[in-house]
PDB file of N, CA and C in Angstrom:
ATOM      1  N   UNK A 255      80.460 -98.005-179.419  1.00  0.00           N
ATOM      2  CA  UNK A 255      81.407 -97.704-180.478  1.00  0.00           C
ATOM      3  C   UNK A 255      82.830 -97.963-179.988  1.00  0.00           C
ATOM      4  N   UNK A 256      83.631 -98.521-180.826  1.00  0.00           N
ATOM      5  CA  UNK A 256      85.006 -98.864-180.500  1.00  0.00           C
ATOM      6  C   UNK A 256      85.862 -97.611-180.377  1.00  0.00           C
ATOM      7  N   UNK A 257      86.852 -97.687-179.480  1.00  0.00           N
ATOM      8  CA  UNK A 257      87.793 -96.582-179.342  1.00  0.00           C
ATOM      9  C   UNK A 257      88.738 -96.516-180.535  1.00  0.00           C
ATOM     10  N   UNK A 258      88.881 -97.634-181.230  1.00  0.00           N
ATOM     11  CA  UNK A 258      89.830 -97.715-182.332  1.00  0.00           C
ATOM     12  C   UNK A 258      89.090 -97.806-183.658  1.00  0.00           C
ATOM     13  N   UNK A 259      89.648 -97.173-184.654  1.00  0.00           N
ATOM     14  CA  UNK A 259      89.064 -97.196-185.994  1.00  0.00           C
ATOM     15  C   UNK A 259      89.677 -98.366-186.764  1.00  0.00           C
ATOM     16  N   UNK A 260      89.048 -99.531-186.623  1.00  0.00           N
ATOM     17  CA  UNK A 260      89.585-100.739-187.244  1.00  0.00           C
ATOM     18  C   UNK A 260      89.459-100.700-188.763  1.00  0.00           C
ATOM     19  N   UNK A 261      88.435-100.053-189.260  1.00  0.00           N
ATOM     20  CA  UNK A 261      88.286 -99.930-190.717  1.00  0.00           C
ATOM     21  C   UNK A 261      89.463 -99.144-191.295  1.00  0.00           C
ATOM     22  N   UNK A 262      89.828 -98.082-190.623  1.00  0.00           N
ATOM     23  CA  UNK A 262      90.980 -97.288-191.053  1.00  0.00           C
ATOM     24  C   UNK A 262      92.273 -98.095-190.920  1.00  0.00           C
ATOM     25  N   UNK A 263      92.387 -98.884-189.860  1.00  0.00           N
ATOM     26  CA  UNK A 263      93.585 -99.715-189.673  1.00  0.00           C
ATOM     27  C   UNK A 263      93.726-100.724-190.806  1.00  0.00           C
ATOM     28  N   UNK A 264      92.615-101.310-191.223  1.00  0.00           N
ATOM     29  CA  UNK A 264      92.658-102.276-192.328  1.00  0.00           C
ATOM     30  C   UNK A 264      93.058-101.571-193.625  1.00  0.00           C
ATOM     31  N   UNK A 265      92.540-100.365-193.841  1.00  0.00           N
ATOM     32  CA  UNK A 265      92.923 -99.585-195.023  1.00  0.00           C
ATOM     33  C   UNK A 265      94.425 -99.297-195.005  1.00  0.00           C
ATOM     34  N   UNK A 266      94.950 -98.955-193.836  1.00  0.00           N
ATOM     35  CA  UNK A 266      96.385 -98.685-193.703  1.00  0.00           C
ATOM     36  C   UNK A 266      97.198 -99.956-193.926  1.00  0.00           C
ATOM     37  N   UNK A 267      96.677-101.093-193.466  1.00  0.00           N
ATOM     38  CA  UNK A 267      97.351-102.372-193.694  1.00  0.00           C
ATOM     39  C   UNK A 267      97.420-102.678-195.187  1.00  0.00           C
ATOM     40  N   UNK A 268      96.323-102.453-195.885  1.00  0.00           N
ATOM     41  CA  UNK A 268      96.288-102.701-197.334  1.00  0.00           C
ATOM     42  C   UNK A 268      97.287-101.789-198.048  1.00  0.00           C
ATOM     43  N   UNK A 269      97.363-100.542-197.628  1.00  0.00           N
ATOM     44  CA  UNK A 269      98.326 -99.605-198.213  1.00  0.00           C
ATOM     45  C   UNK A 269      99.756-100.085-197.968  1.00  0.00           C
ATOM     46  N   UNK A 270     100.013-100.559-196.765  1.00  0.00           N
ATOM     47  CA  UNK A 270     101.335-101.085-196.440  1.00  0.00           C
ATOM     48  C   UNK A 270     101.646-102.310-197.293  1.00  0.00           C
ATOM     49  N   UNK A 271     100.665-103.182-197.458  1.00  0.00           N
ATOM     50  CA  UNK A 271     100.850-104.381-198.280  1.00  0.00           C
ATOM     51  C   UNK A 271     101.168-103.991-199.721  1.00  0.00           C
ATOM     52  N   UNK A 272     100.477-102.990-200.234  1.00  0.00           N
ATOM     53  CA  UNK A 272     100.757-102.523-201.597  1.00  0.00           C
ATOM     54  C   UNK A 272     102.194-102.010-201.718  1.00  0.00           C
ATOM     55  N   UNK A 273     102.682-101.333-200.680  1.00  0.00           N
ATOM     56  CA  UNK A 273     104.071-100.865-200.680  1.00  0.00           C
ATOM     57  C   UNK A 273     105.033-102.045-200.716  1.00  0.00           C
ATOM     58  N   UNK A 274     104.720-103.082-199.949  1.00  0.00           N
ATOM     59  CA  UNK A 274     105.554-104.286-199.958  1.00  0.00           C
ATOM     60  C   UNK A 274     105.522-104.953-201.324  1.00  0.00           C
ATOM     61  N   UNK A 275     104.352-105.008-201.931  1.00  0.00           N
ATOM     62  CA  UNK A 275     104.232-105.650-203.248  1.00  0.00           C
ATOM     63  C   UNK A 275     105.110-104.950-204.278  1.00  0.00           C
ATOM     64  N   UNK A 276     105.121-103.621-204.263  1.00  0.00           N
ATOM     65  CA  UNK A 276     105.980-102.859-205.174  1.00  0.00           C
ATOM     66  C   UNK A 276     107.445-103.173-204.866  1.00  0.00           C
ATOM     67  N   UNK A 277     107.761-103.196-203.597  1.00  0.00           N
ATOM     68  CA  UNK A 277     109.124-103.483-203.169  1.00  0.00           C
ATOM     69  C   UNK A 277     109.578-104.861-203.655  1.00  0.00           C
ATOM     70  N   UNK A 278     108.717-105.853-203.562  1.00  0.00           N
ATOM     71  CA  UNK A 278     109.070-107.217-203.966  1.00  0.00           C
ATOM     72  C   UNK A 278     109.236-107.368-205.470  1.00  0.00           C
ATOM     73  N   UNK A 279     108.606-106.506-206.238  1.00  0.00           N
ATOM     74  CA  UNK A 279     108.689-106.602-207.702  1.00  0.00           C
ATOM     75  C   UNK A 279     109.941-105.934-208.259  1.00  0.00           C
ATOM     76  N   UNK A 280     110.862-105.568-207.375  1.00  0.00           N
ATOM     77  CA  UNK A 280     112.116-104.935-207.785  1.00  0.00           C
ATOM     78  C   UNK A 280     111.931-103.549-208.368  1.00  0.00           C
ATOM     79  N   UNK A 281     110.763-102.982-208.233  1.00  0.00           N
ATOM     80  CA  UNK A 281     110.535-101.621-208.706  1.00  0.00           C
ATOM     81  C   UNK A 281     110.773-100.618-207.587  1.00  0.00           C
ATOM     82  N   UNK A 282     111.311-101.107-206.508  1.00  0.00           N
ATOM     83  CA  UNK A 282     111.437-100.264-205.328  1.00  0.00           C
ATOM     84  C   UNK A 282     112.822 -99.641-205.249  1.00  0.00           C
ATOM     85  N   UNK A 283     112.832 -98.429-204.818  1.00  0.00           N
ATOM     86  CA  UNK A 283     114.095 -97.754-204.552  1.00  0.00           C
ATOM     87  C   UNK A 283     114.391 -97.889-203.065  1.00  0.00           C
ATOM     88  N   UNK A 284     115.553 -97.465-202.672  1.00  0.00           N
ATOM     89  CA  UNK A 284     115.904 -97.467-201.252  1.00  0.00           C
ATOM     90  C   UNK A 284     114.908 -96.611-200.475  1.00  0.00           C
ATOM     91  N   UNK A 285     114.458 -95.503-201.087  1.00  0.00           N
ATOM     92  CA  UNK A 285     113.509 -94.613-200.418  1.00  0.00           C
ATOM     93  C   UNK A 285     112.207 -95.325-200.085  1.00  0.00           C
ATOM     94  N   UNK A 286     111.729 -96.169-201.000  1.00  0.00           N
ATOM     95  CA  UNK A 286     110.453 -96.829-200.735  1.00  0.00           C
ATOM     96  C   UNK A 286     110.592 -97.819-199.591  1.00  0.00           C
ATOM     97  N   UNK A 287     111.777 -98.446-199.455  1.00  0.00           N
ATOM     98  CA  UNK A 287     111.958 -99.347-198.322  1.00  0.00           C
ATOM     99  C   UNK A 287     112.032 -98.561-197.028  1.00  0.00           C
ATOM    100  N   UNK A 288     112.692 -97.418-197.050  1.00  0.00           N
ATOM    101  CA  UNK A 288     112.769 -96.606-195.843  1.00  0.00           C
ATOM    102  C   UNK A 288     111.378 -96.193-195.389  1.00  0.00           C
ATOM    103  N   UNK A 289     110.481 -95.954-196.326  1.00  0.00           N
ATOM    104  CA  UNK A 289     109.096 -95.628-195.975  1.00  0.00           C
ATOM    105  C   UNK A 289     108.448 -96.810-195.260  1.00  0.00           C
ATOM    106  N   UNK A 290     108.716 -98.018-195.750  1.00  0.00           N
ATOM    107  CA  UNK A 290     108.168 -99.216-195.116  1.00  0.00           C
ATOM    108  C   UNK A 290     108.779 -99.401-193.740  1.00  0.00           C
ATOM    109  N   UNK A 291     110.083 -99.202-193.638  1.00  0.00           N
ATOM    110  CA  UNK A 291     110.793 -99.486-192.401  1.00  0.00           C
ATOM    111  C   UNK A 291     110.484 -98.469-191.311  1.00  0.00           C
ATOM    112  N   UNK A 292     110.246 -97.236-191.691  1.00  0.00           N
ATOM    113  CA  UNK A 292     109.996 -96.191-190.706  1.00  0.00           C
ATOM    114  C   UNK A 292     108.632 -96.392-190.058  1.00  0.00           C
ATOM    115  N   UNK A 293     108.312 -95.528-189.133  1.00  0.00           N
ATOM    116  CA  UNK A 293     107.004 -95.610-188.482  1.00  0.00           C
ATOM    117  C   UNK A 293     105.917 -95.362-189.507  1.00  0.00           C
ATOM    118  N   UNK A 294     105.274 -96.417-189.911  1.00  0.00           N
ATOM    119  CA  UNK A 294     104.201 -96.312-190.890  1.00  0.00           C
ATOM    120  C   UNK A 294     102.910 -95.903-190.193  1.00  0.00           C
ATOM    121  N   UNK A 295     101.949 -95.462-190.974  1.00  0.00           N
ATOM    122  CA  UNK A 295     100.638 -95.133-190.409  1.00  0.00           C
ATOM    123  C   UNK A 295     100.025 -96.374-189.765  1.00  0.00           C
ATOM    124  N   UNK A 296     100.209 -97.521-190.405  1.00  0.00           N
ATOM    125  CA  UNK A 296      99.678 -98.748-189.818  1.00  0.00           C
ATOM    126  C   UNK A 296     100.412 -99.083-188.517  1.00  0.00           C
ATOM    127  N   UNK A 297     101.722 -98.886-188.499  1.00  0.00           N
ATOM    128  CA  UNK A 297     102.493 -99.134-187.278  1.00  0.00           C
ATOM    129  C   UNK A 297     102.011 -98.273-186.120  1.00  0.00           C
ATOM    130  N   UNK A 298     101.650 -97.039-186.424  1.00  0.00           N
ATOM    131  CA  UNK A 298     101.119 -96.147-185.386  1.00  0.00           C
ATOM    132  C   UNK A 298      99.774 -96.653-184.874  1.00  0.00           C
ATOM    133  N   UNK A 299      98.940 -97.176-185.778  1.00  0.00           N
ATOM    134  CA  UNK A 299      97.643 -97.728-185.364  1.00  0.00           C
ATOM    135  C   UNK A 299      97.845 -98.958-184.485  1.00  0.00           C
ATOM    136  N   UNK A 300      98.797 -99.811-184.849  1.00  0.00           N
ATOM    137  CA  UNK A 300      99.098-101.001-184.044  1.00  0.00           C
ATOM    138  C   UNK A 300      99.578-100.583-182.660  1.00  0.00           C
ATOM    139  N   UNK A 301     100.475 -99.603-182.604  1.00  0.00           N
ATOM    140  CA  UNK A 301     100.998 -99.132-181.323  1.00  0.00           C
ATOM    141  C   UNK A 301      99.878 -98.595-180.437  1.00  0.00           C
ATOM    142  N   UNK A 302      98.954 -97.869-181.022  1.00  0.00           N
ATOM    143  CA  UNK A 302      97.834 -97.321-180.251  1.00  0.00           C
ATOM    144  C   UNK A 302      96.962 -98.444-179.686  1.00  0.00           C
ATOM    145  N   UNK A 303      96.632 -99.411-180.525  1.00  0.00           N
ATOM    146  CA  UNK A 303      95.808-100.541-180.072  1.00  0.00           C
ATOM    147  C   UNK A 303      96.538-101.298-178.968  1.00  0.00           C
ATOM    148  N   UNK A 304      97.815-101.587-179.175  1.00  0.00           N
ATOM    149  CA  UNK A 304      98.594-102.338-178.193  1.00  0.00           C
ATOM    150  C   UNK A 304      98.729-101.567-176.887  1.00  0.00           C
ATOM    151  N   UNK A 305      99.087-100.289-176.960  1.00  0.00           N
ATOM    152  CA  UNK A 305      99.310 -99.497-175.750  1.00  0.00           C
ATOM    153  C   UNK A 305      98.059 -99.366-174.893  1.00  0.00           C
ATOM    154  N   UNK A 306      96.899 -99.355-175.518  1.00  0.00           N
ATOM    155  CA  UNK A 306      95.656 -99.206-174.762  1.00  0.00           C
ATOM    156  C   UNK A 306      95.049-100.542-174.347  1.00  0.00           C
ATOM    157  N   UNK A 307      95.631-101.648-174.808  1.00  0.00           N
ATOM    158  CA  UNK A 307      95.074-102.977-174.511  1.00  0.00           C
ATOM    159  C   UNK A 307      96.184-103.985-174.229  1.00  0.00           C
ATOM    160  N   UNK A 308      97.166-103.591-173.434  1.00  0.00           N
ATOM    161  CA  UNK A 308      98.353-104.424-173.205  1.00  0.00           C
ATOM    162  C   UNK A 308      98.042-105.779-172.582  1.00  0.00           C
ATOM    163  N   UNK A 309      96.942-105.887-171.877  1.00  0.00           N
ATOM    164  CA  UNK A 309      96.598-107.162-171.242  1.00  0.00           C
ATOM    165  C   UNK A 309      95.869-108.104-172.189  1.00  0.00           C
ATOM    166  N   UNK A 310      95.487-107.623-173.344  1.00  0.00           N
ATOM    167  CA  UNK A 310      94.747-108.442-174.301  1.00  0.00           C
ATOM    168  C   UNK A 310      95.739-109.276-175.122  1.00  0.00           C
ATOM    169  N   UNK A 311      95.605-110.611-175.074  1.00  0.00           N
ATOM    170  CA  UNK A 311      96.554-111.455-175.821  1.00  0.00           C
ATOM    171  C   UNK A 311      96.517-111.222-177.334  1.00  0.00           C
ATOM    172  N   UNK A 312      95.365-110.858-177.866  1.00  0.00           N
ATOM    173  CA  UNK A 312      95.288-110.591-179.305  1.00  0.00           C
ATOM    174  C   UNK A 312      95.980-109.277-179.668  1.00  0.00           C
ATOM    175  N   UNK A 313      95.929-108.299-178.776  1.00  0.00           N
ATOM    176  CA  UNK A 313      96.654-107.044-179.006  1.00  0.00           C
ATOM    177  C   UNK A 313      98.160-107.298-178.954  1.00  0.00           C
ATOM    178  N   UNK A 314      98.581-108.151-178.018  1.00  0.00           N
ATOM    179  CA  UNK A 314     100.005-108.521-177.949  1.00  0.00           C
ATOM    180  C   UNK A 314     100.431-109.235-179.224  1.00  0.00           C
ATOM    181  N   UNK A 315      99.592-110.144-179.701  1.00  0.00           N
ATOM    182  CA  UNK A 315      99.904-110.890-180.916  1.00  0.00           C
ATOM    183  C   UNK A 315      99.949-109.954-182.123  1.00  0.00           C
ATOM    184  N   UNK A 316      99.047-108.978-182.179  1.00  0.00           N
ATOM    185  CA  UNK A 316      99.052-107.997-183.272  1.00  0.00           C
ATOM    186  C   UNK A 316     100.381-107.245-183.297  1.00  0.00           C
ATOM    187  N   UNK A 317     100.818-106.790-182.134  1.00  0.00           N
ATOM    188  CA  UNK A 317     102.093-106.082-182.035  1.00  0.00           C
ATOM    189  C   UNK A 317     103.244-106.986-182.485  1.00  0.00           C
ATOM    190  N   UNK A 318     103.231-108.239-182.042  1.00  0.00           N
ATOM    191  CA  UNK A 318     104.266-109.202-182.425  1.00  0.00           C
ATOM    192  C   UNK A 318     104.270-109.439-183.932  1.00  0.00           C
ATOM    193  N   UNK A 319     103.096-109.639-184.517  1.00  0.00           N
ATOM    194  CA  UNK A 319     103.008-109.908-185.953  1.00  0.00           C
ATOM    195  C   UNK A 319     103.493-108.710-186.768  1.00  0.00           C
ATOM    196  N   UNK A 320     103.201-107.499-186.304  1.00  0.00           N
ATOM    197  CA  UNK A 320     103.683-106.308-187.015  1.00  0.00           C
ATOM    198  C   UNK A 320     105.214-106.254-186.975  1.00  0.00           C
ATOM    199  N   UNK A 321     105.780-106.532-185.804  1.00  0.00           N
ATOM    200  CA  UNK A 321     107.240-106.540-185.685  1.00  0.00           C
ATOM    201  C   UNK A 321     107.846-107.638-186.562  1.00  0.00           C
ATOM    202  N   UNK A 322     107.161-108.768-186.637  1.00  0.00           N
ATOM    203  CA  UNK A 322     107.612-109.867-187.497  1.00  0.00           C
ATOM    204  C   UNK A 322     107.592-109.423-188.964  1.00  0.00           C
ATOM    205  N   UNK A 323     106.554-108.706-189.342  1.00  0.00           N
ATOM    206  CA  UNK A 323     106.424-108.189-190.704  1.00  0.00           C
ATOM    207  C   UNK A 323     107.608-107.288-191.061  1.00  0.00           C
ATOM    208  N   UNK A 324     107.958-106.405-190.159  1.00  0.00           N
ATOM    209  CA  UNK A 324     109.082-105.497-190.386  1.00  0.00           C
ATOM    210  C   UNK A 324     110.392-106.282-190.466  1.00  0.00           C
ATOM    211  N   UNK A 325     110.538-107.316-189.637  1.00  0.00           N
ATOM    212  CA  UNK A 325     111.757-108.133-189.684  1.00  0.00           C
ATOM    213  C   UNK A 325     111.882-108.867-191.015  1.00  0.00           C
ATOM    214  N   UNK A 326     110.779-109.406-191.499  1.00  0.00           N
ATOM    215  CA  UNK A 326     110.800-110.077-192.808  1.00  0.00           C
ATOM    216  C   UNK A 326     111.194-109.078-193.894  1.00  0.00           C
ATOM    217  N   UNK A 327     110.655-107.872-193.818  1.00  0.00           N
ATOM    218  CA  UNK A 327     111.015-106.829-194.793  1.00  0.00           C
ATOM    219  C   UNK A 327     112.507-106.514-194.711  1.00  0.00           C
ATOM    220  N   UNK A 328     113.040-106.464-193.497  1.00  0.00           N
ATOM    221  CA  UNK A 328     114.477-106.228-193.339  1.00  0.00           C
ATOM    222  C   UNK A 328     115.294-107.358-193.958  1.00  0.00           C
ATOM    223  N   UNK A 329     114.845-108.593-193.768  1.00  0.00           N
ATOM    224  CA  UNK A 329     115.540-109.741-194.358  1.00  0.00           C
ATOM    225  C   UNK A 329     115.525-109.662-195.885  1.00  0.00           C
ATOM    226  N   UNK A 330     114.380-109.318-196.435  1.00  0.00           N
ATOM    227  CA  UNK A 330     114.262-109.190-197.889  1.00  0.00           C
ATOM    228  C   UNK A 330     115.155-108.059-198.390  1.00  0.00           C
ATOM    229  N   UNK A 331     115.149-106.934-197.678  1.00  0.00           N
ATOM    230  CA  UNK A 331     115.999-105.802-198.062  1.00  0.00           C
ATOM    231  C   UNK A 331     117.463-106.217-198.059  1.00  0.00           C
ATOM    232  N   UNK A 332     117.873-106.971-197.046  1.00  0.00           N
ATOM    233  CA  UNK A 332     119.264-107.430-196.984  1.00  0.00           C
ATOM    234  C   UNK A 332     119.608-108.280-198.205  1.00  0.00           C
ATOM    235  N   UNK A 333     118.734-109.215-198.554  1.00  0.00           N
ATOM    236  CA  UNK A 333     118.983-110.064-199.723  1.00  0.00           C
ATOM    237  C   UNK A 333     119.082-109.231-201.000  1.00  0.00           C
ATOM    238  N   UNK A 334     118.233-108.221-201.111  1.00  0.00           N
ATOM    239  CA  UNK A 334     118.267-107.370-202.304  1.00  0.00           C
ATOM    240  C   UNK A 334     119.521-106.495-202.316  1.00  0.00           C
ATOM    241  N   UNK A 335     119.952-106.052-201.151  1.00  0.00           N
ATOM    242  CA  UNK A 335     121.136-105.203-201.052  1.00  0.00           C
ATOM    243  C   UNK A 335     122.391-105.941-201.498  1.00  0.00           C
ATOM    244  N   UNK A 336     122.473-107.218-201.170  1.00  0.00           N
ATOM    245  CA  UNK A 336     123.653-108.005-201.557  1.00  0.00           C
ATOM    246  C   UNK A 336     123.470-108.632-202.934  1.00  0.00           C
ATOM    247  N   UNK A 337     122.456-108.148-203.649  1.00  0.00           N
ATOM    248  CA  UNK A 337     122.153-108.620-205.005  1.00  0.00           C
ATOM    249  C   UNK A 337     121.939-110.130-205.074  1.00  0.00           C
ATOM    250  N   UNK A 338     121.295-110.648-204.044  1.00  0.00           N
ATOM    251  CA  UNK A 338     120.946-112.069-204.034  1.00  0.00           C
ATOM    252  C   UNK A 338     119.577-112.194-204.691  1.00  0.00           C
ATOM    253  N   UNK A 339     119.571-112.637-205.924  1.00  0.00           N
ATOM    254  CA  UNK A 339     118.322-112.743-206.680  1.00  0.00           C
ATOM    255  C   UNK A 339     117.575-114.038-206.412  1.00  0.00           C
ATOM    256  N   UNK A 340     117.990-114.750-205.397  1.00  0.00           N
ATOM    257  CA  UNK A 340     117.344-116.028-205.081  1.00  0.00           C
ATOM    258  C   UNK A 340     116.461-115.882-203.852  1.00  0.00           C
ATOM    259  N   UNK A 341     115.610-114.894-203.873  1.00  0.00           N
ATOM    260  CA  UNK A 341     114.692-114.675-202.763  1.00  0.00           C
ATOM    261  C   UNK A 341     113.863-115.938-202.559  1.00  0.00           C
ATOM    262  N   UNK A 342     113.999-116.571-201.405  1.00  0.00           N
ATOM    263  CA  UNK A 342     113.282-117.831-201.198  1.00  0.00           C
ATOM    264  C   UNK A 342     111.764-117.642-201.258  1.00  0.00           C
ATOM    265  N   UNK A 343     111.102-118.579-201.914  1.00  0.00           N
ATOM    266  CA  UNK A 343     109.638-118.519-201.996  1.00  0.00           C
ATOM    267  C   UNK A 343     109.014-118.502-200.614  1.00  0.00           C
ATOM    268  N   UNK A 344     109.600-119.258-199.684  1.00  0.00           N
ATOM    269  CA  UNK A 344     109.009-119.342-198.353  1.00  0.00           C
ATOM    270  C   UNK A 344     109.017-117.988-197.653  1.00  0.00           C
ATOM    271  N   UNK A 345     109.985-117.136-197.984  1.00  0.00           N
ATOM    272  CA  UNK A 345     110.041-115.822-197.348  1.00  0.00           C
ATOM    273  C   UNK A 345     108.878-114.949-197.819  1.00  0.00           C
ATOM    274  N   UNK A 346     108.597-114.987-199.109  1.00  0.00           N
ATOM    275  CA  UNK A 346     107.436-114.251-199.619  1.00  0.00           C
ATOM    276  C   UNK A 346     106.141-114.869-199.103  1.00  0.00           C
ATOM    277  N   UNK A 347     106.107-116.204-198.999  1.00  0.00           N
ATOM    278  CA  UNK A 347     104.924-116.879-198.453  1.00  0.00           C
ATOM    279  C   UNK A 347     104.695-116.476-197.002  1.00  0.00           C
ATOM    280  N   UNK A 348     105.779-116.386-196.245  1.00  0.00           N
ATOM    281  CA  UNK A 348     105.673-115.989-194.839  1.00  0.00           C
ATOM    282  C   UNK A 348     105.169-114.551-194.722  1.00  0.00           C
ATOM    283  N   UNK A 349     105.635-113.696-195.606  1.00  0.00           N
ATOM    284  CA  UNK A 349     105.168-112.313-195.618  1.00  0.00           C
ATOM    285  C   UNK A 349     103.657-112.268-195.838  1.00  0.00           C
ATOM    286  N   UNK A 350     103.173-113.030-196.803  1.00  0.00           N
ATOM    287  CA  UNK A 350     101.729-113.096-197.075  1.00  0.00           C
ATOM    288  C   UNK A 350     100.971-113.654-195.870  1.00  0.00           C
ATOM    289  N   UNK A 351     101.528-114.683-195.240  1.00  0.00           N
ATOM    290  CA  UNK A 351     100.872-115.298-194.080  1.00  0.00           C
ATOM    291  C   UNK A 351     100.760-114.302-192.926  1.00  0.00           C
ATOM    292  N   UNK A 352     101.791-113.509-192.728  1.00  0.00           N
ATOM    293  CA  UNK A 352     101.765-112.521-191.646  1.00  0.00           C
ATOM    294  C   UNK A 352     100.735-111.435-191.940  1.00  0.00           C
ATOM    295  N   UNK A 353     100.658-110.979-193.183  1.00  0.00           N
ATOM    296  CA  UNK A 353      99.618-110.003-193.534  1.00  0.00           C
ATOM    297  C   UNK A 353      98.230-110.565-193.229  1.00  0.00           C
ATOM    298  N   UNK A 354      98.003-111.830-193.568  1.00  0.00           N
ATOM    299  CA  UNK A 354      96.701-112.451-193.316  1.00  0.00           C
ATOM    300  C   UNK A 354      96.430-112.556-191.817  1.00  0.00           C
ATOM    301  N   UNK A 355      97.436-112.956-191.041  1.00  0.00           N
ATOM    302  CA  UNK A 355      97.275-113.050-189.586  1.00  0.00           C
ATOM    303  C   UNK A 355      96.908-111.691-189.003  1.00  0.00           C
ATOM    304  N   UNK A 356      97.580-110.652-189.474  1.00  0.00           N
ATOM    305  CA  UNK A 356      97.304-109.308-188.964  1.00  0.00           C
ATOM    306  C   UNK A 356      95.872-108.896-189.295  1.00  0.00           C
ATOM    307  N   UNK A 357      95.447-109.145-190.519  1.00  0.00           N
ATOM    308  CA  UNK A 357      94.076-108.792-190.911  1.00  0.00           C
ATOM    309  C   UNK A 357      93.064-109.551-190.055  1.00  0.00           C
ATOM    310  N   UNK A 358      93.320-110.837-189.818  1.00  0.00           N
ATOM    311  CA  UNK A 358      92.432-111.640-188.971  1.00  0.00           C
ATOM    312  C   UNK A 358      92.419-111.125-187.531  1.00  0.00           C
ATOM    313  N   UNK A 359      93.582-110.756-187.015  1.00  0.00           N
ATOM    314  CA  UNK A 359      93.657-110.225-185.655  1.00  0.00           C
ATOM    315  C   UNK A 359      92.893-108.913-185.525  1.00  0.00           C
ATOM    316  N   UNK A 360      92.952-108.078-186.540  1.00  0.00           N
ATOM    317  CA  UNK A 360      92.187-106.824-186.502  1.00  0.00           C
ATOM    318  C   UNK A 360      90.692-107.106-186.416  1.00  0.00           C
ATOM    319  N   UNK A 361      90.224-108.107-187.158  1.00  0.00           N
ATOM    320  CA  UNK A 361      88.799-108.466-187.111  1.00  0.00           C
ATOM    321  C   UNK A 361      88.426-108.989-185.725  1.00  0.00           C
ATOM    322  N   UNK A 362      89.280-109.815-185.141  1.00  0.00           N
ATOM    323  CA  UNK A 362      89.023-110.358-183.801  1.00  0.00           C
ATOM    324  C   UNK A 362      88.996-109.230-182.775  1.00  0.00           C
ATOM    325  N   UNK A 363      89.984-108.352-182.841  1.00  0.00           N
ATOM    326  CA  UNK A 363      90.055-107.249-181.883  1.00  0.00           C
ATOM    327  C   UNK A 363      88.875-106.296-182.020  1.00  0.00           C
ATOM    328  N   UNK A 364      88.425-106.080-183.235  1.00  0.00           N
ATOM    329  CA  UNK A 364      87.267-105.209-183.431  1.00  0.00           C
ATOM    330  C   UNK A 364      86.058-105.780-182.696  1.00  0.00           C
ATOM    331  N   UNK A 365      85.862-107.089-182.781  1.00  0.00           N
ATOM    332  CA  UNK A 365      84.740-107.731-182.077  1.00  0.00           C
ATOM    333  C   UNK A 365      84.943-107.688-180.569  1.00  0.00           C
ATOM    334  N   UNK A 366      86.151-107.965-180.115  1.00  0.00           N
ATOM    335  CA  UNK A 366      86.433-107.998-178.680  1.00  0.00           C
ATOM    336  C   UNK A 366      86.320-106.633-178.022  1.00  0.00           C
ATOM    337  N   UNK A 367      86.774-105.622-178.708  1.00  0.00           N
ATOM    338  CA  UNK A 367      86.863-104.294-178.092  1.00  0.00           C
ATOM    339  C   UNK A 367      85.632-103.433-178.326  1.00  0.00           C
ATOM    340  N   UNK A 368      84.683-103.933-179.078  1.00  0.00           N
ATOM    341  CA  UNK A 368      83.422-103.200-179.288  1.00  0.00           C
ATOM    342  C   UNK A 368      82.439-103.546-178.204  1.00  0.00           C
TER     343      UNK A 368
END
């Protein structure tokens, strides 16, 4: 049995993605972004996996992709703060790509660490 609950991590990732989706639809308040930006439940799961498997390149990549996700969210928040309604399509595409990479990495790590 794995030390990490990957099923729960995927559920937390989906919850985080849903928060981002609301945020992107302009229905988000500053509070909802702060929830995304702060230590999320998924972020805590990533930190646990990374801290216990620092030598694993996939764990390192998972940590990197999560940080990238937060940076993209910060970039989007900045554009929304300055009332720039021209959110580039590529930025939303990159956000989706990072979510997919993270989900794939969780599946790989589950196999590796079991």
